[in-house]
């Protein structure tokens, strides 16, 4: 059952959100050519040891074998960290992580350009981040998931990219994934209407080419069907009486 989150709940989530944000910020310096995606996973485990009651929310979730997801270039989501995956100059890397703290969850993602990247890489990362920022700016009680989805879709498509349909954002709080679904596409005024005490993970997954995706043989990692680039940003947002708070900001 999904319940209304209280101010106290939001404060707990905010603490975990700040830890998540601090780690993603630290990655700006750490994500350089030559490191492996497993190094990022290990760094997160080490970082979380400073926060005794916090744990990596993805570890073991539906059998997921790592603490976070690192998706490189054509990988859209759920890239599994590996010692064999070495980052190289020009790669586009998204790091998605969740933290569980005092029974509540937060979920956030940032994309990184490794070393010197093509303008195309920089642009898809920038457009994805801007799409998320624009969506966050409209969140308040009464806004629908269709308002959010249509805003993201319109902005992304105006910039010549596409939005993934197969995977969507979600409610979050006492579980990592809760209703409602928060698609990155849709129609204004349609769907669930947000209210104070809700928390949602808004997470544009943006593709350079087709929005169609396929699944790797590890049964986790989602890649673009045309093997072109994909970027991903995500924040957990709390809906308050008079607007919203970026819990993972
Ligand atoms: N972080 C993903 C999301 O944004 C979910 C990852 S679940 C895992 O909703 F099991 F792959 F970790
Ligand atoms: Co996530
Ligand atoms: Co999410």
JSON list of C-alpha atoms and ligand atoms in Angstrom, two decimals, residues 107 170 177 201 203 234, ligand 3:
[
{"chain": "A", "resi": 107, "resn": "UNK", "atom": "CA", "xyz": [16.69, 6.83, -6.68]},
{"chain": "A", "resi": 170, "resn": "UNK", "atom": "CA", "xyz": [7.71, 5.70, -10.93]},
{"chain": "A", "resi": 177, "resn": "UNK", "atom": "CA", "xyz": [9.07, 1.21, -7.36]},
{"chain": "A", "resi": 201, "resn": "UNK", "atom": "CA", "xyz": [11.25, 9.35, -9.59]},
{"chain": "A", "resi": 203, "resn": "UNK", "atom": "CA", "xyz": [13.84, 9.71, -15.22]},
{"chain": "A", "resi": 234, "resn": "UNK", "atom": "CA", "xyz": [16.87, 10.88, -12.72]},
{"chain": "B", "resi": 3, "resn": "LIG", "atom": "CO1", "xyz": [13.94, 4.98, -10.99]}
]
